[in-house]
Amino acid sequence: MLKALHKKIIRDRGFAGRIPTMIDFYTGTLNHSSAYIKRSLFETYGLYDESLKIVSDWKWYLQVIALNGIIPVYKDIDVTVFDMTGISTMNSTLEKEERKKVLLEILSPSVFCRL
């Protein structure tokens, strides 16, 4: 994935072929705009939570990959140029609030309190 910010293009390889961990999802996410997802995964795990403005893709990846062990396949090709001036980049307060809401919803309190 290429990311565009301030007239600069930055190449982002994400997790570059390694299996993302729970810590990876706690601190970041997969690049959703360059992800291709099998329909069967949506049929099995459901769709993105559209009540969330910023982290709906993150929540889905967290549940499917980190909590259910689905392993993503990495291909080293650029398929998107991502504009880094959107809501997910510019509104970190809302992103943090939504991430906390999701973690409280899907993790047991004993796990969440330790993060």
PDB file of C-alpha atoms in Angstrom:
ATOM      1  CA  MET A   1       0.000   0.000   0.000  1.00  0.00           C
ATOM      2  CA  LEU A   2       1.135   3.511  -0.723  1.00  0.00           C
ATOM      3  CA  LYS A   3       0.157   6.300   1.670  1.00  0.00           C
ATOM      4  CA  ALA A   4      -0.139   9.910   0.535  1.00  0.00           C
ATOM      5  CA  LEU A   5       0.520  12.686   3.047  1.00  0.00           C
ATOM      6  CA  HIS A   6       1.672  16.240   2.382  1.00  0.00           C
ATOM      7  CA  LYS A   7       2.469  15.509  -1.286  1.00  0.00           C
ATOM      8  CA  LYS A   8       4.713  12.608  -0.268  1.00  0.00           C
ATOM      9  CA  ILE A   9       4.074   8.966  -1.084  1.00  0.00           C
ATOM     10  CA  ILE A  10       5.201   6.442   1.534  1.00  0.00           C
ATOM     11  CA  ARG A  11       5.273   2.668   0.949  1.00  0.00           C
ATOM     12  CA  ASP A  12       3.691   0.757   3.841  1.00  0.00           C
ATOM     13  CA  ARG A  13       4.192  -2.995   3.903  1.00  0.00           C
ATOM     14  CA  GLY A  14       2.041  -3.479   6.987  1.00  0.00           C
ATOM     15  CA  PHE A  15       2.975  -6.699   8.732  1.00  0.00           C
ATOM     16  CA  ALA A  16       5.046  -7.755   5.675  1.00  0.00           C
ATOM     17  CA  GLY A  17       4.068 -11.388   5.603  1.00  0.00           C
ATOM     18  CA  ARG A  18       4.274 -12.219   9.291  1.00  0.00           C
ATOM     19  CA  ILE A  19       1.250 -13.296  11.287  1.00  0.00           C
ATOM     20  CA  PRO A  20      -0.120 -10.304  13.241  1.00  0.00           C
ATOM     21  CA  THR A  21      -0.385 -10.726  17.007  1.00  0.00           C
ATOM     22  CA  MET A  22      -2.875  -9.407  19.552  1.00  0.00           C
ATOM     23  CA  ILE A  23      -0.313  -6.718  20.435  1.00  0.00           C
ATOM     24  CA  ASP A  24      -0.189  -5.691  16.758  1.00  0.00           C
ATOM     25  CA  PHE A  25      -3.942  -5.153  16.823  1.00  0.00           C
ATOM     26  CA  TYR A  26      -3.774  -3.317  20.143  1.00  0.00           C
ATOM     27  CA  THR A  27      -1.320  -0.814  18.655  1.00  0.00           C
ATOM     28  CA  GLY A  28      -2.286  -0.864  14.967  1.00  0.00           C
ATOM     29  CA  THR A  29      -4.254  -2.671  12.286  1.00  0.00           C
ATOM     30  CA  LEU A  30      -4.086  -4.172   8.816  1.00  0.00           C
ATOM     31  CA  ASN A  31      -4.238  -1.789   5.900  1.00  0.00           C
ATOM     32  CA  HIS A  32      -7.915  -2.272   5.086  1.00  0.00           C
ATOM     33  CA  SER A  33      -7.980  -0.411   1.785  1.00  0.00           C
ATOM     34  CA  SER A  34      -5.583  -2.899   0.213  1.00  0.00           C
ATOM     35  CA  ALA A  35      -7.123  -6.024   1.767  1.00  0.00           C
ATOM     36  CA  TYR A  36      -9.069  -8.565  -0.218  1.00  0.00           C
ATOM     37  CA  ILE A  37     -11.401 -10.583   1.993  1.00  0.00           C
ATOM     38  CA  LYS A  38     -13.076 -13.839   1.056  1.00  0.00           C
ATOM     39  CA  ARG A  39     -16.864 -13.676   1.129  1.00  0.00           C
ATOM     40  CA  SER A  40     -16.896 -16.858   3.211  1.00  0.00           C
ATOM     41  CA  LEU A  41     -15.163 -14.979   6.052  1.00  0.00           C
ATOM     42  CA  PHE A  42     -17.935 -12.380   6.110  1.00  0.00           C
ATOM     43  CA  GLU A  43     -20.501 -15.182   6.000  1.00  0.00           C
ATOM     44  CA  THR A  44     -18.811 -16.895   8.954  1.00  0.00           C
ATOM     45  CA  TYR A  45     -17.868 -13.898  11.126  1.00  0.00           C
ATOM     46  CA  GLY A  46     -20.324 -11.229  10.012  1.00  0.00           C
ATOM     47  CA  LEU A  47     -19.811  -7.826   8.426  1.00  0.00           C
ATOM     48  CA  TYR A  48     -18.102  -4.684   9.685  1.00  0.00           C
ATOM     49  CA  ASP A  49     -19.826  -2.953  12.612  1.00  0.00           C
ATOM     50  CA  GLU A  50     -21.201   0.127  10.855  1.00  0.00           C
ATOM     51  CA  SER A  51     -22.063   1.838  14.152  1.00  0.00           C
ATOM     52  CA  LEU A  52     -18.345   2.624  14.433  1.00  0.00           C
ATOM     53  CA  LYS A  53     -17.066   5.555  12.369  1.00  0.00           C
ATOM     54  CA  ILE A  54     -13.338   4.733  12.387  1.00  0.00           C
ATOM     55  CA  VAL A  55     -12.509   1.273  13.719  1.00  0.00           C
ATOM     56  CA  SER A  56     -15.118  -1.037  12.152  1.00  0.00           C
ATOM     57  CA  ASP A  57     -12.487  -2.761  10.010  1.00  0.00           C
ATOM     58  CA  TRP A  58     -10.109  -2.987  12.975  1.00  0.00           C
ATOM     59  CA  LYS A  59     -12.803  -4.613  15.109  1.00  0.00           C
ATOM     60  CA  TRP A  60     -13.508  -7.175  12.372  1.00  0.00           C
ATOM     61  CA  TYR A  61      -9.793  -7.992  11.912  1.00  0.00           C
ATOM     62  CA  LEU A  62      -9.317  -8.245  15.680  1.00  0.00           C
ATOM     63  CA  GLN A  63     -12.159 -10.730  15.978  1.00  0.00           C
ATOM     64  CA  VAL A  64     -11.314 -12.784  12.899  1.00  0.00           C
ATOM     65  CA  ILE A  65      -7.514 -12.824  12.962  1.00  0.00           C
ATOM     66  CA  ALA A  66      -6.454 -12.218  16.566  1.00  0.00           C
ATOM     67  CA  LEU A  67      -9.286 -14.025  18.337  1.00  0.00           C
ATOM     68  CA  ASN A  68     -10.221 -16.738  15.822  1.00  0.00           C
ATOM     69  CA  GLY A  69      -6.835 -17.551  14.335  1.00  0.00           C
ATOM     70  CA  ILE A  70      -7.537 -16.863  10.668  1.00  0.00           C
ATOM     71  CA  ILE A  71      -4.134 -16.291   9.056  1.00  0.00           C
ATOM     72  CA  PRO A  72      -3.936 -13.540   6.409  1.00  0.00           C
ATOM     73  CA  VAL A  73      -1.964 -14.126   3.217  1.00  0.00           C
ATOM     74  CA  TYR A  74       0.470 -11.331   2.364  1.00  0.00           C
ATOM     75  CA  LYS A  75       1.329 -10.332  -1.212  1.00  0.00           C
ATOM     76  CA  ASP A  76       4.084  -7.772  -1.775  1.00  0.00           C
ATOM     77  CA  ILE A  77       2.250  -5.625  -4.319  1.00  0.00           C
ATOM     78  CA  ASP A  78       0.868  -2.101  -4.164  1.00  0.00           C
ATOM     79  CA  VAL A  79      -2.846  -1.956  -4.952  1.00  0.00           C
ATOM     80  CA  THR A  80      -3.909   1.349  -3.365  1.00  0.00           C
ATOM     81  CA  VAL A  81      -2.811   4.871  -2.605  1.00  0.00           C
ATOM     82  CA  PHE A  82      -4.325   5.825   0.752  1.00  0.00           C
ATOM     83  CA  ASP A  83      -5.050   9.490   1.554  1.00  0.00           C
ATOM     84  CA  MET A  84      -3.702  10.082   5.069  1.00  0.00           C
ATOM     85  CA  THR A  85      -5.849  13.181   5.685  1.00  0.00           C
ATOM     86  CA  GLY A  86      -9.105  11.318   6.394  1.00  0.00           C
ATOM     87  CA  ILE A  87     -11.061  10.939   9.627  1.00  0.00           C
ATOM     88  CA  SER A  88      -9.116   7.888  10.819  1.00  0.00           C
ATOM     89  CA  THR A  89      -5.837   9.821  10.721  1.00  0.00           C
ATOM     90  CA  MET A  90      -7.081  13.228  11.782  1.00  0.00           C
ATOM     91  CA  ASN A  91      -9.373  12.261  14.698  1.00  0.00           C
ATOM     92  CA  SER A  92      -7.256  10.233  17.108  1.00  0.00           C
ATOM     93  CA  THR A  93      -9.571  11.001  20.044  1.00  0.00           C
ATOM     94  CA  LEU A  94     -12.554   9.320  18.381  1.00  0.00           C
ATOM     95  CA  GLU A  95     -10.371   6.416  17.262  1.00  0.00           C
ATOM     96  CA  LYS A  96      -9.132   5.839  20.833  1.00  0.00           C
ATOM     97  CA  GLU A  97     -12.691   6.033  22.200  1.00  0.00           C
ATOM     98  CA  GLU A  98     -13.960   3.538  19.635  1.00  0.00           C
ATOM     99  CA  ARG A  99     -11.059   1.136  20.196  1.00  0.00           C
ATOM    100  CA  LYS A 100     -11.663   1.197  23.957  1.00  0.00           C
ATOM    101  CA  LYS A 101     -15.384   0.551  23.392  1.00  0.00           C
ATOM    102  CA  VAL A 102     -14.598  -2.459  21.173  1.00  0.00           C
ATOM    103  CA  LEU A 103     -12.025  -3.890  23.589  1.00  0.00           C
ATOM    104  CA  LEU A 104     -14.451  -3.586  26.501  1.00  0.00           C
ATOM    105  CA  GLU A 105     -17.106  -5.305  24.382  1.00  0.00           C
ATOM    106  CA  ILE A 106     -15.114  -8.284  23.121  1.00  0.00           C
ATOM    107  CA  LEU A 107     -12.439  -8.937  25.757  1.00  0.00           C
ATOM    108  CA  SER A 108     -13.059 -10.201  29.244  1.00  0.00           C
ATOM    109  CA  PRO A 109     -12.607  -7.504  31.909  1.00  0.00           C
ATOM    110  CA  SER A 110      -9.580  -9.300  33.359  1.00  0.00           C
ATOM    111  CA  VAL A 111      -7.774  -9.161  29.983  1.00  0.00           C
ATOM    112  CA  PHE A 112      -8.766  -5.588  29.227  1.00  0.00           C
ATOM    113  CA  CYS A 113      -7.657  -4.269  32.625  1.00  0.00           C
ATOM    114  CA  ARG A 114      -4.157  -5.613  31.977  1.00  0.00           C
ATOM    115  CA  LEU A 115      -3.748  -3.879  28.608  1.00  0.00           C
TER     116      LEU A 115
END
